[in-house]
Backbone as ProteinMPNN parsed JSONL, in Angstrom:
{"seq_chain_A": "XXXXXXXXXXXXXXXXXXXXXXXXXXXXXXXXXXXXXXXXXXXXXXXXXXXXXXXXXXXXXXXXXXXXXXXXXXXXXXXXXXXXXXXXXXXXXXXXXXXXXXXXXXXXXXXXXXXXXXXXXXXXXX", "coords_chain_A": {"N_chain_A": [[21.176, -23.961, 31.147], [21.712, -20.717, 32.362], [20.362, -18.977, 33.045], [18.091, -16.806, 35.021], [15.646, -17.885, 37.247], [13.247, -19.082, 39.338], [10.625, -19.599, 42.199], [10.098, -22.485, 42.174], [12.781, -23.864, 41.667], [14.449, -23.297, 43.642], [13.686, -25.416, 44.803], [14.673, -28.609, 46.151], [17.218, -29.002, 47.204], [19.977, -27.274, 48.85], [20.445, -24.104, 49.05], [22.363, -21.014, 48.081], [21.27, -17.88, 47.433], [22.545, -14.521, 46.137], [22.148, -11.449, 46.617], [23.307, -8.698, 44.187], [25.259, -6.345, 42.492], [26.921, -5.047, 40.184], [27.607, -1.872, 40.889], [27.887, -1.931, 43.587], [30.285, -1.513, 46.233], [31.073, -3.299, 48.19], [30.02, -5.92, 47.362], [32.03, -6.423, 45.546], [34.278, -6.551, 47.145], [33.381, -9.14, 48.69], [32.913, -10.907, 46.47], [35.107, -13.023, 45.97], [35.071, -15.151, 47.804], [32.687, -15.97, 47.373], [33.202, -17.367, 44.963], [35.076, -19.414, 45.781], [33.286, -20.313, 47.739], [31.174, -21.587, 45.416], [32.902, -22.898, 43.985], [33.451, -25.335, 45.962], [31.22, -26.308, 46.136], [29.136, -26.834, 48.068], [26.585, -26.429, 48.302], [24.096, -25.078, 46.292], [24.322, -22.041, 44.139], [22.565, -18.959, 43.914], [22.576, -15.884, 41.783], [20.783, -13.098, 42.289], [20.628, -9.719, 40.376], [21.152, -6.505, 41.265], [19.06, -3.74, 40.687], [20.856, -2.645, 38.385], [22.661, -2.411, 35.432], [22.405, -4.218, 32.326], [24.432, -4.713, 30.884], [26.673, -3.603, 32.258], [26.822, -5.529, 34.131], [27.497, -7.932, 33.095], [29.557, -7.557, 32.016], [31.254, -6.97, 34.605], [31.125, -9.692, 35.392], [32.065, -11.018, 34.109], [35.033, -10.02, 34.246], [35.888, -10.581, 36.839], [34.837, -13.437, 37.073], [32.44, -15.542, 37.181], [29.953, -16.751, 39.541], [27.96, -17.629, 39.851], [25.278, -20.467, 39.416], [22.976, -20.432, 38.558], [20.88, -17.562, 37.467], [19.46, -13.932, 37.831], [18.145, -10.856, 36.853], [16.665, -8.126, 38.651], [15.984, -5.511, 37.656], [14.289, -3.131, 38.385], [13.871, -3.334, 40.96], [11.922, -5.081, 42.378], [11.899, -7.656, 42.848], [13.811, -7.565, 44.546], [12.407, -6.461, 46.604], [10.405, -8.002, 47.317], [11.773, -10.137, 48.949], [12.296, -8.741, 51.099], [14.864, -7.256, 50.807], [16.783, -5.198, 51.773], [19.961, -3.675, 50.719], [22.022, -4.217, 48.421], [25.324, -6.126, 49.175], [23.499, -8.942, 49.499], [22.359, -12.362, 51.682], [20.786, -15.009, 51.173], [19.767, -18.044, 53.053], [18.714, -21.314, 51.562], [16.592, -23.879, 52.113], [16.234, -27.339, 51.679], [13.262, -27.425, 51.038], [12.487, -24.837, 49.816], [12.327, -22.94, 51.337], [13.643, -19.504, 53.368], [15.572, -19.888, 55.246], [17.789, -18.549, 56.696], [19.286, -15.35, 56.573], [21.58, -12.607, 55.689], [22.818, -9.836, 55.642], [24.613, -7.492, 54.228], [28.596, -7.822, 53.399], [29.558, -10.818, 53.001], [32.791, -13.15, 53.824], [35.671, -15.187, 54.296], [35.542, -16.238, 57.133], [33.093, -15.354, 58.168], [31.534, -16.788, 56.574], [31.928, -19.472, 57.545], [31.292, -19.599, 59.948], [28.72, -18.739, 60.2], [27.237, -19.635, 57.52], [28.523, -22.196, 57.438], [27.207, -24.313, 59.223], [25.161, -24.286, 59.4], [23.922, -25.14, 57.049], [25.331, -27.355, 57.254], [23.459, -28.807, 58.732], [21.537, -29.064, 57.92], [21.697, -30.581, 55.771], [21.583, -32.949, 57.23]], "CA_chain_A": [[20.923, -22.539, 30.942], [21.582, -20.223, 33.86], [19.502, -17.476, 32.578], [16.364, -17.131, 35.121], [15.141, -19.31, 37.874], [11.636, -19.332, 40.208], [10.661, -20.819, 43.276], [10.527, -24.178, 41.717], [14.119, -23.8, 40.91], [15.033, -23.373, 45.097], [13.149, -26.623, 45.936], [15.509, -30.021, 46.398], [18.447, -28.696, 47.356], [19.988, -26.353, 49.878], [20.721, -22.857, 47.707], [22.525, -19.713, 48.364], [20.714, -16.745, 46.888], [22.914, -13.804, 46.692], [21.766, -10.082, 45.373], [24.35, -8.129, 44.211], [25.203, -5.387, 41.689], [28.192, -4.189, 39.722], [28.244, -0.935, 41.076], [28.147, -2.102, 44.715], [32.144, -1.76, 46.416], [30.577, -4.684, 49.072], [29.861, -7.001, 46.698], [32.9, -6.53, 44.95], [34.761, -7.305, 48.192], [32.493, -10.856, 48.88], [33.167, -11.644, 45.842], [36.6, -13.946, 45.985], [34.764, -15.756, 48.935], [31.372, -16.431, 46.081], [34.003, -17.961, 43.72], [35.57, -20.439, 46.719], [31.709, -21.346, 47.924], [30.93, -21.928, 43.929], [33.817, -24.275, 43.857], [33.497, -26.136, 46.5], [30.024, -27.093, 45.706], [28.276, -27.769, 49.019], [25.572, -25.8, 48.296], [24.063, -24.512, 44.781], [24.557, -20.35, 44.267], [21.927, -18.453, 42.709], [22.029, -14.813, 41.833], [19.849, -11.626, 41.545], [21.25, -8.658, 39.883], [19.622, -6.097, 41.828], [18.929, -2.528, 39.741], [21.935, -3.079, 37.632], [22.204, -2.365, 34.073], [22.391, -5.544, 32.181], [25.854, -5.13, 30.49], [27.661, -3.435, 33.082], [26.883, -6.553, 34.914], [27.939, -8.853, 32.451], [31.062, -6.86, 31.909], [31.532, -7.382, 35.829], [31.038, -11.433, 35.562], [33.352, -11.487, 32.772], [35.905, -9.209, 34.465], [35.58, -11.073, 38.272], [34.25, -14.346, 37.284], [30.584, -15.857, 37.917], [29.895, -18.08, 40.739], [26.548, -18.666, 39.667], [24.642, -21.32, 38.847], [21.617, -19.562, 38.142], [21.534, -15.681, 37.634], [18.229, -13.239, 37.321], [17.976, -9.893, 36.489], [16.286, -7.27, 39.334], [16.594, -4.046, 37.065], [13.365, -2.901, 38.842], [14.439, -3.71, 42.637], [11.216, -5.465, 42.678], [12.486, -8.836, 43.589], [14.43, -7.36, 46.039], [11.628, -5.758, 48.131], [9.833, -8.811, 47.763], [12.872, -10.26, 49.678], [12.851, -8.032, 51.97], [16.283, -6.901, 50.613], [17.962, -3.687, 52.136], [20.603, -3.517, 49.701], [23.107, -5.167, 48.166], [24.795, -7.692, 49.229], [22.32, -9.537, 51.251], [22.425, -13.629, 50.867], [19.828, -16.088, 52.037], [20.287, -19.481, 53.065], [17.22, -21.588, 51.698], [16.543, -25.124, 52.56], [15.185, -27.936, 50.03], [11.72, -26.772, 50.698], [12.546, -23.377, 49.342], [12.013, -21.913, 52.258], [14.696, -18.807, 53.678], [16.406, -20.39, 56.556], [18.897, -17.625, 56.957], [19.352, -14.434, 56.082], [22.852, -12.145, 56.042], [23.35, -8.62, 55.071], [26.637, -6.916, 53.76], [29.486, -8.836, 52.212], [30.34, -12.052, 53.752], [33.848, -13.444, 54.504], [35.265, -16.498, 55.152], [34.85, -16.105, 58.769], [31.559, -15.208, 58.303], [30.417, -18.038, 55.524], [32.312, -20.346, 58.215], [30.756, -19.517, 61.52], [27.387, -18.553, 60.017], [26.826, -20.719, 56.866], [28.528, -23.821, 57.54], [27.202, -25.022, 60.338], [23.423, -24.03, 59.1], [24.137, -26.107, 55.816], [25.139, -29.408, 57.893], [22.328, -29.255, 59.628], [19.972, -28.396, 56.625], [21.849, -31.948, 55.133], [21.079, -33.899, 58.105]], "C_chain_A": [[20.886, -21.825, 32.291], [20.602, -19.048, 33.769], [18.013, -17.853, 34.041], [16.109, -18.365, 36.279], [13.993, -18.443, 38.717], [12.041, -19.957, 41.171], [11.269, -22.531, 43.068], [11.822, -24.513, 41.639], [15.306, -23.921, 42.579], [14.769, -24.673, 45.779], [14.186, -27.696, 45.416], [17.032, -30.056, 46.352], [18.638, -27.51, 48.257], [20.897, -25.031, 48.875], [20.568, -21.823, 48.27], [21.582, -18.571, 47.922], [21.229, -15.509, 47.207], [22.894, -12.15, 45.903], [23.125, -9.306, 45.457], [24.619, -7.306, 42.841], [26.673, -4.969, 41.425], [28.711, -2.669, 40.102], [28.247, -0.961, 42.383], [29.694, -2.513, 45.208], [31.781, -3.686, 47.317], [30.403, -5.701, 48.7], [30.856, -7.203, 46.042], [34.071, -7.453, 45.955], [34.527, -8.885, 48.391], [33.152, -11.107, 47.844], [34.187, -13.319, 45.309], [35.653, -15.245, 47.036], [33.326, -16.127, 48.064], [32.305, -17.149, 45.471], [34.351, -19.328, 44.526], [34.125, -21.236, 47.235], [31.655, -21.798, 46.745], [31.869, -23.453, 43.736], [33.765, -25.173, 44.747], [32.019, -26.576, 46.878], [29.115, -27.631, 46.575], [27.179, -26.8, 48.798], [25.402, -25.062, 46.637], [24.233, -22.691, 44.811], [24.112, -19.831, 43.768], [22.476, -16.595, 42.746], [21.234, -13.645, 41.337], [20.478, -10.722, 41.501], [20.662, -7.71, 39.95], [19.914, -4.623, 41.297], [20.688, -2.315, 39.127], [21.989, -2.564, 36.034], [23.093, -3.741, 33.167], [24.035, -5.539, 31.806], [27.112, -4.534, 31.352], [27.665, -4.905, 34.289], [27.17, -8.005, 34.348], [29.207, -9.019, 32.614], [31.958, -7.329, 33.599], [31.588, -8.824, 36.073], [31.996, -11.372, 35.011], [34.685, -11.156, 33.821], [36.368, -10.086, 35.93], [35.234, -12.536, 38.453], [32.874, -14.429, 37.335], [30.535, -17.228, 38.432], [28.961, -18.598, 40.594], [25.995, -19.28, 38.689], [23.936, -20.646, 37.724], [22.039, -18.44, 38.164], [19.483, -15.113, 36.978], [18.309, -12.036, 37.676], [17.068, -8.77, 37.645], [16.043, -6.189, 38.763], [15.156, -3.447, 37.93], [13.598, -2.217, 40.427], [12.657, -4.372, 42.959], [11.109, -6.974, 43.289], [13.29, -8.591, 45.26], [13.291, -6.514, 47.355], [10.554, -7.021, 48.149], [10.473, -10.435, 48.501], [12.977, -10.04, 50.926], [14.068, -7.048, 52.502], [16.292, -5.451, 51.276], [18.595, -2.89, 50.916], [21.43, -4.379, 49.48], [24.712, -5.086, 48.596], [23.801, -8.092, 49.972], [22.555, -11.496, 50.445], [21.729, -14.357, 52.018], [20.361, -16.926, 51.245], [18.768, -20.217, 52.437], [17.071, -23.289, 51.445], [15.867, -25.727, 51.603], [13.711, -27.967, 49.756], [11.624, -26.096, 49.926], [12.266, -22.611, 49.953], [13.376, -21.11, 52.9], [14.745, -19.637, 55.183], [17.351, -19.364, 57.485], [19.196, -16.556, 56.515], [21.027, -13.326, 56.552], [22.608, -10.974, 55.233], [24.297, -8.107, 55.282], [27.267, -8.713, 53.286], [29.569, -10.277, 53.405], [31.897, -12.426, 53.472], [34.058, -14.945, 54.535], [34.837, -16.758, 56.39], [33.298, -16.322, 58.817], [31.154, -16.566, 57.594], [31.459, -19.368, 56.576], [31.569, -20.654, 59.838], [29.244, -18.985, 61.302], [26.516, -19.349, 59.104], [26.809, -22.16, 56.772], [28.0, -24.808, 58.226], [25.636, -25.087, 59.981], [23.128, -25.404, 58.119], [24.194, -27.364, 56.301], [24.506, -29.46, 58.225], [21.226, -29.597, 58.872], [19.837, -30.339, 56.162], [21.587, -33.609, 55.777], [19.694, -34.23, 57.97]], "O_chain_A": [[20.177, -22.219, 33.217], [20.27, -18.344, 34.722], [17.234, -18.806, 34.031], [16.376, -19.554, 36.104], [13.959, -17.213, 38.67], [13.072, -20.604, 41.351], [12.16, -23.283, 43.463], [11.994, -25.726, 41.516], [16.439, -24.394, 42.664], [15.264, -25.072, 46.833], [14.524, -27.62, 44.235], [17.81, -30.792, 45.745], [17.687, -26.763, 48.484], [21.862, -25.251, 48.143], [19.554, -21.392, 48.819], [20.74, -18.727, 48.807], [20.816, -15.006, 48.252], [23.497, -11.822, 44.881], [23.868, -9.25, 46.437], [23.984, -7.824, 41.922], [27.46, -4.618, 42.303], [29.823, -2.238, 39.798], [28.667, 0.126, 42.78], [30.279, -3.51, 44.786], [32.186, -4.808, 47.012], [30.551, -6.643, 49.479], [30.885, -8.385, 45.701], [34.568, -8.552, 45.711], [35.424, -9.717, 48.25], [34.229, -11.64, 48.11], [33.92, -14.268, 44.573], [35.836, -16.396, 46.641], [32.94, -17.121, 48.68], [31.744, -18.239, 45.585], [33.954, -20.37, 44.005], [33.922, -22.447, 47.147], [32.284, -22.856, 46.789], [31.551, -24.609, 43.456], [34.153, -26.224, 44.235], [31.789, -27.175, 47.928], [28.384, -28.578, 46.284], [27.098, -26.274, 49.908], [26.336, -24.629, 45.963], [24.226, -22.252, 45.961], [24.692, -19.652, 42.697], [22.736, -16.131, 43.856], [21.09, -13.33, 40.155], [21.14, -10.523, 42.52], [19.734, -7.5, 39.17], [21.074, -4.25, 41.47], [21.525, -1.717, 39.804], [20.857, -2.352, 35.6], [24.245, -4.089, 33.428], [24.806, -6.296, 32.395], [28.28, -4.888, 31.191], [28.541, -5.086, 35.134], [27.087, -9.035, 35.017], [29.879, -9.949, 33.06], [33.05, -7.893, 33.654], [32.184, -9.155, 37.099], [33.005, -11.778, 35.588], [35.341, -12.137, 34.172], [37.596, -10.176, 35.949], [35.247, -13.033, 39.579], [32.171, -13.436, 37.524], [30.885, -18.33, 38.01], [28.735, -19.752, 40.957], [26.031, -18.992, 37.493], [24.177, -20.41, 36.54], [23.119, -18.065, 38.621], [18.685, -15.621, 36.19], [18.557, -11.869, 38.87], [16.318, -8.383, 36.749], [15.71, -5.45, 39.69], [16.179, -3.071, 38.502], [13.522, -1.064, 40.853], [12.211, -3.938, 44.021], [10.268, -7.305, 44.125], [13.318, -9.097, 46.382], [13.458, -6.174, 48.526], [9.79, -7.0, 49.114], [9.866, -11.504, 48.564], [13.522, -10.752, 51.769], [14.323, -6.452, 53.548], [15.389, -4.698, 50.912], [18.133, -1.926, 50.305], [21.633, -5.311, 50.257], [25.324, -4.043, 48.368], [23.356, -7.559, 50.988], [22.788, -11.818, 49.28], [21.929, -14.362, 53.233], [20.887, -17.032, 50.137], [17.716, -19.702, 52.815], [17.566, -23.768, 50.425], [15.108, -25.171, 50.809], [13.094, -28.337, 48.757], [10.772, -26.334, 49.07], [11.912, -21.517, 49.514], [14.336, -21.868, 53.039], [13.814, -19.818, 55.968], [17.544, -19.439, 58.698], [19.653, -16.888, 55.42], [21.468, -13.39, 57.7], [22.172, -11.151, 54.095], [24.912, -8.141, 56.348], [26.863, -9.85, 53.045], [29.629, -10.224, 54.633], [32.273, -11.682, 52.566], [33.184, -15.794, 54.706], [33.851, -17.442, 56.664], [32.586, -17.18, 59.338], [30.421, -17.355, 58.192], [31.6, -20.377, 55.884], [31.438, -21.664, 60.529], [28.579, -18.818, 62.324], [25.406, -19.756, 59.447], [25.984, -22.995, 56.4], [28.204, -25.998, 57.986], [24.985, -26.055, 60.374], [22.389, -26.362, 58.345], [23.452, -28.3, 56.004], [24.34, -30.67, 58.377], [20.234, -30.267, 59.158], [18.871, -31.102, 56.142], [21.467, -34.736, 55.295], [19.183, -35.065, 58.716]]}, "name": "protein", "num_of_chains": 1, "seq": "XXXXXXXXXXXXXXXXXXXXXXXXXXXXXXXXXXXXXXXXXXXXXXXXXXXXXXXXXXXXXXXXXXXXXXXXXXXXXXXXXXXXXXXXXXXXXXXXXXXXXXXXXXXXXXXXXXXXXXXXXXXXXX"}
């Protein structure tokens, strides 16, 4: 069931977390580059759907794909300020503690999820 996850849900494993919203252009962009992390599986991909309305953001998975594992709902933005979020995108790195390791705001890239994530991630696995 991907519906929904908690802390508990970040611990024993190293896990993206990436907020993001159907009516954000930035996230729309990232997106292609969420689908290629997703598939190539070195890391799990959760996301929060941050003030969103539920079926335009369905409609947007459907339409784009869904990379994630997990998926939870924001309609509030109360997750996201207890984040620390900005806006969306933003994507923390978070280590099998469950603790944030890394933090990125705006879309990412390969470039970027190459010269900022990958190298965090081997280390995390070491």
């Amino acid at each position: 069931n991907k519906r929904g996850f908690d802390h508990g849900d970040l611990v024993g494993g190293e896990t993206l977390v990436n907020f993001f919203s159907s009516w954000c252009g930035p996230c729309r962009v990232e997106h292609d580059i969420l689908m290629k992390i997703s598939e190539e599986k070195t890391v799990r991909l959760f996301g929060i759907n941050y003030k969103d309305q539920t079926q335009a953001a369905i409609r947007w998975l459907q339409e784009l794909d869904d990379p994630f594992e997990k998926i939870v709902a924001d309609k509030d933005g109360r997750a996201a300020i207890d984040w620390g979020v900005y806006g969306a995108p933003e994507t923390f790195l978070i280590n099998s503690e469950g603790m944030v390791v890394y933090r990125f705001t705006g879309p990412l890239n390969r470039t970027l999820w190459e010269q900022e994530f990958v190298p965090r991630i081997a280390e995390l696995a070491n």
